[in-house]
Amino acid sequence: MNQILRINDLCKSFVLHTQGGTKIDVFSDLNLELSGGEAIAITGPSGMGKSSLLKIIYGSYKSDSGEVLVKHQDEWCNIPDCSPREMIALREAEIGYVSQFLRVIPRVSTLDIVAEPILHLGKLDAEKRAGELLERLNIPQNLWQLSPTTFSGGEQQRVNIARGFAKIRPLLLLDEPTASLDAINRAVVLDMINEARLEGSAILGVYHNIEDREKVSSGECNLANFREAA
Ligand SMILES: Nc1ncnc2c1ncn2[C@@H]1O[C@H](COP(=O)(O)OP(=O)(O)O)[C@@H](O)[C@H]1O
Ligand SMILES: [Mg+2]
């Protein structure tokens, strides 16, 4: 199997320095392996660390100990050891991430936000692909030149998804991608996830309901199993 992700004995806690140094243990000794074409759902109650795990894999959060190995150009890179420069290269080539909420620079148009990851194709082709994605996700064309900062939650989430899927990477991290969507758009997004998997991507996702989870994933990693008894 073409493994892309291998997590060994990963531990995560937060220390709240501004609140008396309170320590929150999130998970410990987490192990997970993921191959291309495979889709695993991260499950567990709210606050179990699902979003934190995705952020660690994307290199936005630090971990306490353990390894997060991502395959890059036939070598395993350990995310916690990567320099910022290596992390940028790794993200560009290997890791797509759709965060729970869209965070964008004000005044950049929706079309530019979606086209940005694929500008290497040339501006025209990048905008063409971005437009196709926005159309598929039912973002009306009269909004494409506007910044999404004033869009509804569901519209922002669809812009976020369009950007995350503009370039299909070998590893896709999805944090509740369908949470604020209506039934029609949810179905579109679930189709897009399955298409990416069939093209060979490995999908690690958090889904807010069981129906969505079952439509796109074949296995489950329940974080409640990696929480130490308090
Ligand atoms: N940046 C942060 N600083 C401090 N604590 C955090 C931070 N991010 C998450 N946490 C805490 O870590 C725990 C797990 O959060 P999260 O990963 O968002 O859970 P989930 O996505 O499963 O709901 C929660 O108790 C949360 O309060
Ligand atoms: Mg979360």
XYZ file of N, CA and C and ligand atoms in Angstrom:
718
model
N 0.849 -1.210 0.000
C 0.000 0.000 0.000
C 0.878 1.252 0.000
N 0.460 2.289 -0.700
C 1.242 3.520 -0.699
C 0.856 4.411 0.478
N 1.532 4.132 1.574
C 1.263 4.923 2.778
C 1.702 6.362 2.586
N 0.890 7.288 3.097
C 1.239 8.709 3.022
C 1.413 9.303 4.415
N 0.720 8.701 5.394
C 0.760 9.255 6.755
C 0.960 8.135 7.768
N 1.855 8.394 8.716
C 2.116 7.425 9.768
C 2.313 8.205 11.080
N 1.432 8.012 12.023
C 1.533 8.725 13.301
C 1.915 7.727 14.383
N 2.997 8.027 15.099
C 3.487 7.107 16.124
C 3.499 7.767 17.507
N 2.744 7.192 18.425
C 2.769 7.591 19.847
C 2.656 9.098 20.046
N 1.715 9.686 19.362
C 1.580 11.149 19.427
C 0.850 11.581 20.706
N 1.443 12.559 21.395
C 0.830 13.103 22.616
C 0.635 14.599 22.444
N -0.503 15.089 22.937
C -0.787 16.522 22.843
C -1.443 17.030 24.118
N -0.894 18.088 24.660
C -1.558 18.791 25.763
C -1.430 20.278 25.495
N -2.249 21.047 26.171
C -2.115 22.507 26.118
C -1.798 22.999 27.515
N -0.897 23.959 27.626
C -0.668 24.620 28.910
C -1.155 26.050 28.766
N -2.100 26.424 29.599
C -2.678 27.761 29.517
C -1.877 28.703 30.410
N -0.860 29.324 29.816
C 0.056 30.164 30.599
C -0.645 31.366 31.207
N -1.677 31.834 30.532
C -2.365 33.025 31.050
C -3.402 32.660 32.114
N -3.584 31.344 32.326
C -4.582 30.930 33.317
C -3.955 30.003 34.349
N -2.908 30.509 34.976
C -2.270 29.791 36.085
C -1.524 28.542 35.659
N -1.192 28.443 34.353
C -0.452 27.280 33.881
C -1.264 25.991 33.864
N -2.580 26.104 33.846
C -3.438 24.909 33.793
C -3.064 24.040 32.594
N -2.933 22.727 32.824
C -2.571 21.813 31.727
C -3.789 21.005 31.308
N -4.049 21.001 29.998
C -5.147 20.181 29.457
C -4.525 19.058 28.647
N -4.719 17.816 29.093
C -4.240 16.679 28.303
C -5.280 16.362 27.251
N -4.870 16.418 25.989
C -5.849 16.202 24.912
C -5.853 14.728 24.482
N -4.729 14.233 23.987
C -4.656 12.792 23.704
C -3.236 12.296 23.927
N -3.103 10.978 24.142
C -1.761 10.416 24.302
C -1.616 9.091 23.582
N -0.406 8.830 23.154
C -0.036 7.580 22.483
C -0.963 7.247 21.315
N -1.240 8.256 20.523
C -2.107 8.040 19.363
C -1.292 7.467 18.204
N -1.817 6.406 17.617
C -1.176 5.786 16.452
C -2.182 5.719 15.316
N -1.717 6.014 14.118
C -2.630 6.032 12.976
C -1.818 5.878 11.693
N -2.342 5.096 10.763
C -1.686 4.962 9.461
C -2.714 5.180 8.370
N -2.286 5.813 7.302
C -3.230 6.123 6.235
C -2.535 5.986 4.878
N -3.241 5.349 3.956
C -2.685 5.145 2.617
C -3.539 5.850 1.579
N -2.970 6.048 0.400
C -3.711 6.635 -0.709
C -4.967 5.826 -1.012
N -6.073 6.500 -1.290
C -7.326 5.824 -1.592
C -8.109 5.393 -0.362
N -7.550 5.706 0.812
C -8.200 5.309 2.060
C -8.826 6.546 2.714
N -9.932 6.366 3.417
C -10.584 7.507 4.080
C -10.944 7.128 5.503
N -10.326 7.808 6.445
C -10.566 7.530 7.857
C -11.247 8.742 8.485
N -12.263 8.482 9.293
C -12.929 9.566 10.018
C -12.382 9.640 11.433
N -12.074 10.842 11.878
C -11.682 11.046 13.271
C -12.960 11.335 14.039
N -13.193 10.556 15.063
C -14.436 10.715 15.807
C -14.131 10.958 17.286
N -15.191 11.206 18.027
C -15.066 11.484 19.452
C -15.833 12.744 19.784
N -16.292 12.864 21.027
C -17.087 14.025 21.418
C -16.334 15.340 21.244
N -17.071 16.413 21.245
C -16.498 17.750 21.149
C -15.440 17.945 22.231
N -14.337 18.549 21.844
C -13.272 18.816 22.810
C -12.268 17.684 22.944
N -12.439 16.618 22.153
C -11.548 15.452 22.254
C -10.209 15.686 21.550
N -10.152 16.720 20.711
C -8.879 17.017 20.053
C -8.870 16.729 18.560
N -10.045 16.594 17.946
C -10.112 16.262 16.515
C -9.468 17.374 15.674
N -9.898 18.613 15.939
C -9.319 19.736 15.179
C -7.836 19.887 15.496
N -7.471 19.694 16.753
C -6.052 19.822 17.139
C -5.206 18.809 16.388
N -5.699 17.588 16.240
C -4.941 16.560 15.525
C -4.698 16.985 14.078
N -5.742 17.485 13.408
C -5.563 17.924 12.021
C -4.559 19.067 11.955
N -4.622 19.985 12.932
C -3.698 21.128 12.928
C -2.254 20.681 13.173
N -2.062 19.646 13.971
C -0.706 19.118 14.189
C -0.169 18.535 12.878
N -1.026 17.783 12.178
C -0.584 17.173 10.917
C -0.275 18.262 9.885
N -1.039 19.362 9.929
C -0.821 20.461 8.976
C 0.326 21.365 9.421
N 0.852 21.099 10.615
C 1.994 21.869 11.098
C 1.630 23.183 11.755
N 0.345 23.372 12.081
C -0.042 24.638 12.726
C 0.020 24.557 14.253
N -0.117 23.354 14.804
C 0.000 23.166 16.250
C 1.202 22.283 16.553
N 1.830 22.565 17.673
C 2.926 21.710 18.133
C 2.360 20.495 18.848
N 3.137 19.427 18.871
C 2.758 18.270 19.678
C 3.767 18.170 20.824
N 3.436 17.358 21.846
C 4.363 17.201 22.979
C 5.450 16.187 22.634
N 5.035 15.049 22.081
C 5.988 13.997 21.725
C 5.339 13.078 20.697
N 6.165 12.229 20.103
C 5.665 11.317 19.075
C 6.037 11.808 17.691
N 5.726 10.974 16.701
C 6.084 11.301 15.314
C 4.841 11.468 14.449
N 4.927 12.411 13.517
C 3.890 12.566 12.491
C 4.627 12.537 11.158
N 4.648 11.362 10.537
C 5.443 11.179 9.329
C 4.565 11.306 8.099
N 4.983 12.174 7.184
C 4.277 12.340 5.913
C 5.267 12.043 4.800
N 4.815 11.245 3.833
C 5.686 10.861 2.716
C 5.824 12.031 1.752
N 7.058 12.389 1.443
C 7.310 13.499 0.514
C 8.500 13.126 -0.353
N 8.283 13.036 -1.649
C 9.335 12.650 -2.595
C 10.071 11.387 -2.134
N 9.267 10.348 -1.828
C 9.796 9.035 -1.441
C 10.524 9.009 -0.105
N 10.403 10.076 0.667
C 11.014 10.054 2.003
C 9.980 10.420 3.045
N 10.183 9.909 4.263
C 9.273 10.270 5.350
C 9.784 11.534 6.028
N 8.914 12.546 6.119
C 9.276 13.772 6.831
C 8.508 13.792 8.146
N 9.194 14.078 9.235
C 8.523 14.183 10.526
C 8.082 15.632 10.743
N 6.779 15.839 10.706
C 6.237 17.205 10.741
C 6.789 18.040 11.912
N 6.832 17.488 13.151
C 7.334 18.338 14.244
C 8.784 18.808 14.035
N 9.547 18.117 13.208
C 10.944 18.510 12.965
C 11.104 19.440 11.753
N 10.031 19.679 11.029
C 10.164 20.451 9.785
C 10.385 21.932 10.063
N 11.251 22.547 9.297
C 11.429 24.000 9.369
C 10.215 24.631 8.683
N 9.974 25.925 8.942
C 8.859 26.591 8.255
C 8.951 26.453 6.736
N 10.156 26.557 6.199
C 10.339 26.428 4.752
C 9.960 25.026 4.265
N 10.392 24.000 5.015
C 10.035 22.624 4.638
C 8.531 22.419 4.743
N 7.940 23.038 5.756
C 6.489 22.878 5.951
C 5.725 23.470 4.777
N 6.183 24.603 4.282
C 5.513 25.225 3.128
C 5.587 24.292 1.919
N 6.771 23.712 1.697
C 6.944 22.804 0.555
C 6.061 21.566 0.710
N 6.011 21.062 1.937
C 5.225 19.859 2.218
C 3.735 20.118 2.004
N 3.284 21.287 2.476
C 1.870 21.639 2.274
C 1.560 21.770 0.793
N 2.429 22.452 0.099
C 2.180 22.706 -1.314
C 2.066 21.401 -2.098
N 2.953 20.453 -1.764
C 3.000 19.223 -2.563
C 2.056 18.147 -2.034
N 1.909 18.042 -0.731
C 1.288 16.832 -0.179
C -0.017 17.030 0.596
N -0.170 18.160 1.289
C -1.259 18.224 2.268
C -2.275 19.312 1.952
N -3.490 18.923 1.664
C -4.590 19.879 1.542
C -5.325 19.947 2.868
N -5.807 21.125 3.220
C -6.484 21.273 4.515
C -7.681 22.191 4.356
N -8.829 21.694 4.730
C -10.023 22.535 4.763
C -10.367 22.752 6.230
N -10.121 23.966 6.696
C -10.348 24.270 8.106
C -11.843 24.437 8.365
N -12.178 24.460 9.640
C -13.591 24.565 10.012
C -14.160 25.927 9.612
N -13.318 26.944 9.689
C -13.782 28.284 9.351
C -12.804 28.926 8.362
N -13.370 29.715 7.441
C -12.548 30.393 6.438
C -11.812 31.560 7.091
N -10.515 31.626 6.863
C -9.750 32.803 7.310
C -9.066 33.387 6.106
N -9.416 34.616 5.753
C -8.836 35.203 4.547
C -8.372 36.628 4.790
N -7.531 37.053 3.867
C -7.070 38.445 3.891
C -8.198 39.294 3.314
N -8.593 40.359 4.000
C -9.668 41.193 3.459
C -9.302 41.754 2.084
N -10.308 41.996 1.285
C -10.194 42.648 -0.029
C -9.670 41.743 -1.151
N -9.320 40.499 -0.855
C -8.948 39.586 -1.946
C -10.233 38.919 -2.438
N -10.407 38.868 -3.753
C -11.666 38.351 -4.288
C -11.774 36.842 -4.092
N -13.019 36.380 -4.070
C -13.299 34.959 -3.930
C -12.578 34.139 -4.996
N -12.649 34.613 -6.246
C -12.014 33.882 -7.341
C -10.498 33.774 -7.112
N -9.883 34.859 -6.664
C -8.432 34.840 -6.417
C -8.073 33.905 -5.259
N -8.910 33.872 -4.239
C -8.640 32.998 -3.087
C -8.631 31.533 -3.533
N -9.585 31.188 -4.377
C -9.693 29.792 -4.826
C -8.599 29.456 -5.838
N -8.233 30.440 -6.676
C -7.243 30.188 -7.735
C -5.808 30.163 -7.199
N -5.597 30.765 -6.036
C -4.229 30.969 -5.530
C -3.393 29.684 -5.471
N -3.927 28.561 -4.968
C -3.078 27.362 -4.884
C -2.669 26.783 -6.240
N -3.330 27.230 -7.330
C -3.022 26.620 -8.633
C -2.524 27.657 -9.648
N -1.998 28.770 -9.135
C -1.510 29.823 -10.045
C -0.376 29.342 -10.937
N 0.301 28.253 -10.504
C 1.375 27.708 -11.348
C 0.839 27.236 -12.702
N -0.480 27.026 -12.810
C -1.067 26.625 -14.090
C -1.150 27.800 -15.069
N -0.893 29.007 -14.556
C -1.129 30.220 -15.346
C -2.440 30.829 -14.881
N -2.518 32.160 -14.910
C -3.663 32.857 -14.322
C -4.992 32.435 -14.969
N -5.001 32.326 -16.288
C -6.261 32.009 -16.973
C -6.777 30.627 -16.613
N -5.898 29.635 -16.665
C -6.321 28.273 -16.345
C -6.698 28.144 -14.873
N -5.946 28.851 -14.014
C -6.250 28.796 -12.580
C -7.641 29.378 -12.329
N -7.929 30.500 -12.978
C -9.244 31.120 -12.777
C -10.361 30.266 -13.378
N -10.043 29.579 -14.456
C -11.044 28.712 -15.079
C -11.413 27.571 -14.119
N -10.401 26.939 -13.573
C -10.652 25.831 -12.638
C -11.360 26.350 -11.373
N -10.930 27.523 -10.890
C -11.569 28.100 -9.703
C -13.045 28.362 -9.978
N -13.329 28.895 -11.164
C -14.712 29.172 -11.534
C -15.541 27.896 -11.603
N -14.951 26.835 -12.152
C -15.678 25.556 -12.232
C -16.040 25.045 -10.837
N -15.081 25.174 -9.916
C -15.334 24.709 -8.550
C -16.419 25.549 -7.874
N -16.321 26.865 -8.043
C -17.322 27.743 -7.416
C -18.706 27.478 -7.997
N -18.745 27.210 -9.294
C -20.014 26.914 -9.933
C -20.598 25.605 -9.385
N -19.736 24.613 -9.288
C -20.191 23.317 -8.789
C -20.719 23.448 -7.357
N -20.095 24.351 -6.600
C -20.493 24.548 -5.209
C -21.580 25.625 -5.068
N -22.169 25.998 -6.185
C -23.328 26.900 -6.189
C -23.070 28.263 -5.553
N -21.857 28.792 -5.783
C -21.585 30.189 -5.396
C -21.935 31.051 -6.608
N -22.955 31.919 -6.494
C -23.391 32.703 -7.658
C -22.258 33.549 -8.233
N -22.234 33.616 -9.568
C -21.115 34.262 -10.252
C -20.958 35.738 -9.878
N -22.065 36.379 -9.504
C -21.944 37.801 -9.144
C -21.213 38.014 -7.812
N -20.886 36.925 -7.118
C -20.124 37.047 -5.871
C -18.623 36.802 -6.071
N -18.254 36.283 -7.228
C -16.866 35.820 -7.402
C -15.832 36.932 -7.273
N -16.206 38.155 -7.648
C -15.233 39.257 -7.579
C -15.223 39.932 -6.210
N -16.110 39.479 -5.313
C -16.176 40.080 -3.971
C -15.322 39.304 -2.986
N -14.903 39.982 -1.922
C -14.228 39.284 -0.830
C -15.290 38.478 -0.067
N -14.954 37.252 0.345
C -15.971 36.455 1.055
C -16.183 36.853 2.515
N -15.518 37.919 2.972
C -15.634 38.269 4.401
C -17.080 38.522 4.832
N -17.915 39.004 3.898
C -19.306 39.288 4.292
C -20.257 38.157 3.890
N -19.727 37.057 3.352
C -20.587 35.948 2.923
C -21.209 35.241 4.138
N -22.267 34.482 3.885
C -22.876 33.678 4.946
C -21.907 32.563 5.346
N -22.146 31.959 6.491
C -21.281 30.874 6.972
C -21.163 29.749 5.958
N -22.299 29.374 5.368
C -22.294 28.287 4.387
C -21.552 28.663 3.115
N -21.698 29.927 2.697
C -20.969 30.379 1.501
C -19.467 30.407 1.771
N -19.099 30.887 2.936
C -17.670 30.927 3.284
C -17.096 29.516 3.311
N -17.857 28.593 3.865
C -17.364 27.228 3.944
C -17.178 26.648 2.543
N -18.069 26.995 1.616
C -17.940 26.464 0.251
C -16.739 27.085 -0.471
N -16.444 28.342 -0.190
C -15.239 28.963 -0.749
C -13.998 28.236 -0.210
N -14.046 27.949 1.083
C -12.963 27.228 1.734
C -12.741 25.856 1.088
N -13.840 25.178 0.799
C -13.764 23.852 0.179
C -13.237 23.967 -1.251
N -13.728 24.957 -1.984
C -13.256 25.146 -3.360
C -11.742 25.345 -3.359
N -11.246 26.172 -2.427
C -9.799 26.412 -2.346
C -9.050 25.127 -1.976
N -9.587 24.393 -1.013
C -8.940 23.148 -0.570
C -8.897 22.081 -1.649
N -9.855 22.135 -2.573
C -9.926 21.126 -3.631
C -9.381 21.635 -4.964
N -8.921 22.878 -5.000
C -8.416 23.423 -6.271
C -7.275 22.551 -6.774
N -6.392 22.210 -5.841
C -5.309 21.289 -6.168
C -5.529 20.065 -5.290
N -5.768 18.919 -5.900
C -6.018 17.708 -5.112
C -4.674 17.139 -4.683
N -4.424 17.171 -3.376
C -3.151 16.663 -2.870
C -3.281 15.219 -2.408
N -2.144 14.547 -2.220
C -2.177 13.146 -1.786
C -2.816 12.935 -0.411
N -2.727 13.960 0.465
C -3.334 13.842 1.798
C -4.273 15.020 2.009
N -5.552 14.715 2.279
C -6.541 15.776 2.476
C -7.043 15.750 3.908
N -6.936 16.873 4.597
C -7.414 17.000 5.969
C -8.683 17.855 5.944
N -9.781 17.306 6.422
C -11.058 18.014 6.315
C -11.696 18.159 7.697
N -11.872 19.394 8.133
C -12.447 19.627 9.464
C -13.902 20.075 9.340
N -14.808 19.140 9.511
C -16.254 19.382 9.427
C -16.622 20.161 8.164
N -16.256 19.609 7.000
C -16.448 20.358 5.752
C -17.916 20.580 5.397
N -18.818 19.778 5.944
C -20.226 19.919 5.547
C -21.091 20.536 6.645
N -20.451 20.998 7.721
C -21.217 21.375 8.917
C -22.251 22.477 8.677
N -21.931 23.485 7.863
C -22.904 24.579 7.746
C -23.588 24.601 6.379
N -23.682 23.435 5.741
C -24.222 23.386 4.383
C -25.628 22.780 4.332
N -26.406 23.244 3.324
C -27.717 22.656 3.069
C -27.535 21.310 2.360
N -28.640 20.572 2.225
C -28.573 19.198 1.716
C -27.938 19.115 0.331
N -28.302 20.056 -0.555
C -27.786 19.993 -1.932
C -26.268 20.178 -1.942
N -25.800 21.186 -1.234
C -24.361 21.442 -1.223
C -23.594 20.386 -0.447
N -24.235 19.817 0.570
C -23.594 18.726 1.304
C -23.311 17.563 0.363
N -24.313 17.270 -0.475
C -24.147 16.150 -1.412
C -23.008 16.444 -2.393
N -22.905 17.699 -2.849
C -21.819 18.069 -3.770
C -20.475 17.820 -3.091
N -20.353 18.288 -1.852
C -19.069 18.175 -1.153
C -18.720 16.705 -0.905
N -19.714 15.906 -0.520
C -19.441 14.484 -0.275
C -18.984 13.808 -1.574
N -19.595 14.199 -2.692
C -19.146 13.669 -4.003
C -17.701 14.066 -4.274
N -17.381 15.318 -3.993
C -16.005 15.787 -4.256
C -14.990 15.014 -3.414
N -15.370 14.714 -2.175
C -14.468 13.964 -1.291
C -14.259 12.554 -1.858
N -15.348 11.922 -2.258
C -15.222 10.563 -2.801
C -14.433 10.536 -4.106
N -14.620 11.568 -4.926
C -13.856 11.635 -6.182
C -12.358 11.756 -5.893
N -12.013 12.596 -4.907
C -10.592 12.763 -4.558
C -10.014 11.432 -4.077
N -10.795 10.709 -3.293
C -10.323 9.412 -2.789
C -10.124 8.434 -3.951
N -11.070 8.424 -4.885
C -10.946 7.509 -6.030
C -9.756 7.882 -6.908
N -9.409 9.162 -6.904
C -8.212 9.583 -7.647
C -6.929 9.221 -6.921
N -7.079 8.723 -5.674
C -5.901 8.237 -4.961
C -5.490 9.019 -3.731
N -6.233 10.077 -3.402
C -5.892 10.828 -2.189
C -6.251 10.017 -0.948
N -5.524 10.282 0.118
C -5.872 9.746 1.430
C -6.647 10.833 2.165
N -7.765 10.460 2.765
C -8.633 11.471 3.376
C -8.728 11.242 4.876
N -8.403 12.270 5.632
C -8.589 12.211 7.080
C -9.580 13.313 7.422
N -10.768 12.925 7.882
C -11.810 13.933 8.044
C -12.541 13.858 9.371
N -13.069 15.006 9.757
C -13.981 15.089 10.906
C -15.333 15.474 10.322
N -16.377 14.738 10.671
C -17.703 15.011 10.117
C -18.676 15.210 11.264
N -19.561 16.202 11.090
C -20.424 16.541 12.222
C -21.591 15.577 12.355
N -21.896 14.778 11.341
C -22.951 13.777 11.555
C -22.561 12.426 10.945
N -23.233 11.402 11.481
C -22.858 10.028 11.125
C -23.152 9.737 9.657
N -24.268 10.288 9.136
C -24.622 9.988 7.738
C -23.506 10.459 6.802
N -23.052 11.689 6.989
C -21.986 12.206 6.126
C -20.729 11.358 6.284
N -20.418 11.049 7.528
C -19.202 10.268 7.800
C -19.254 8.932 7.063
N -20.424 8.276 7.138
C -20.520 6.944 6.524
C -20.456 7.001 5.006
N -20.873 8.133 4.435
C -20.847 8.236 2.970
C -19.435 8.374 2.425
N -18.516 8.859 3.235
C -17.176 9.137 2.698
C -16.035 8.405 3.388
N -16.306 7.639 4.433
C -15.153 7.011 5.084
C -15.348 5.516 5.285
N -14.214 4.839 5.302
C -14.245 3.386 5.421
C -13.763 2.942 6.791
N -13.170 3.841 7.534
C -12.676 3.479 8.861
C -12.796 4.651 9.802
N -12.457 4.401 11.045
C -12.682 5.407 12.085
C -11.523 5.389 13.067
N -11.148 6.565 13.556
C -10.164 6.663 14.633
C -10.836 7.468 15.741
N -11.213 6.783 16.806
C -11.962 7.443 17.883
C -10.999 7.988 18.934
N -10.965 9.305 19.045
C -9.996 9.930 19.955
C -10.288 9.639 21.416
N -11.513 9.217 21.721
C -11.827 8.868 23.113
C -10.938 7.714 23.587
N -10.434 6.921 22.631
C -9.558 5.796 22.990
C -8.144 6.246 23.357
N -7.838 7.494 23.092
C -6.477 7.974 23.352
C -6.462 9.070 24.427
N -7.555 9.133 25.171
C -7.647 10.117 26.258
C -7.289 9.398 27.544
N -6.326 9.946 28.282
C -5.959 9.320 29.550
C -7.026 9.596 30.585
N -7.310 8.599 31.435
C -8.307 8.805 32.481
C -7.863 9.956 33.371
N -8.793 10.886 33.625
C -8.422 12.073 34.426
C -8.235 11.693 35.887
N -5.070 26.970 20.881
C -5.513 26.357 21.986
N -5.100 26.742 23.216
C -5.532 26.109 24.320
N -6.390 25.070 24.323
C -6.844 24.641 23.134
C -6.431 25.254 21.906
N -7.033 24.601 20.882
C -7.776 23.633 21.450
N -7.673 23.646 22.806
C -8.316 22.728 23.739
O -8.020 21.395 23.362
C -9.154 20.569 23.479
C -9.463 19.934 22.145
O -9.941 20.946 21.247
P -10.297 20.635 19.729
O -9.111 20.014 19.098
O -10.829 21.877 19.131
O -11.449 19.532 19.895
P -12.558 18.983 18.883
O -12.203 19.453 17.515
O -12.522 17.505 19.037
O -13.862 19.542 19.360
C -10.273 21.436 24.035
O -10.338 21.239 25.433
C -9.827 22.840 23.690
O -10.298 23.755 24.628
Mg -13.206 20.685 16.088
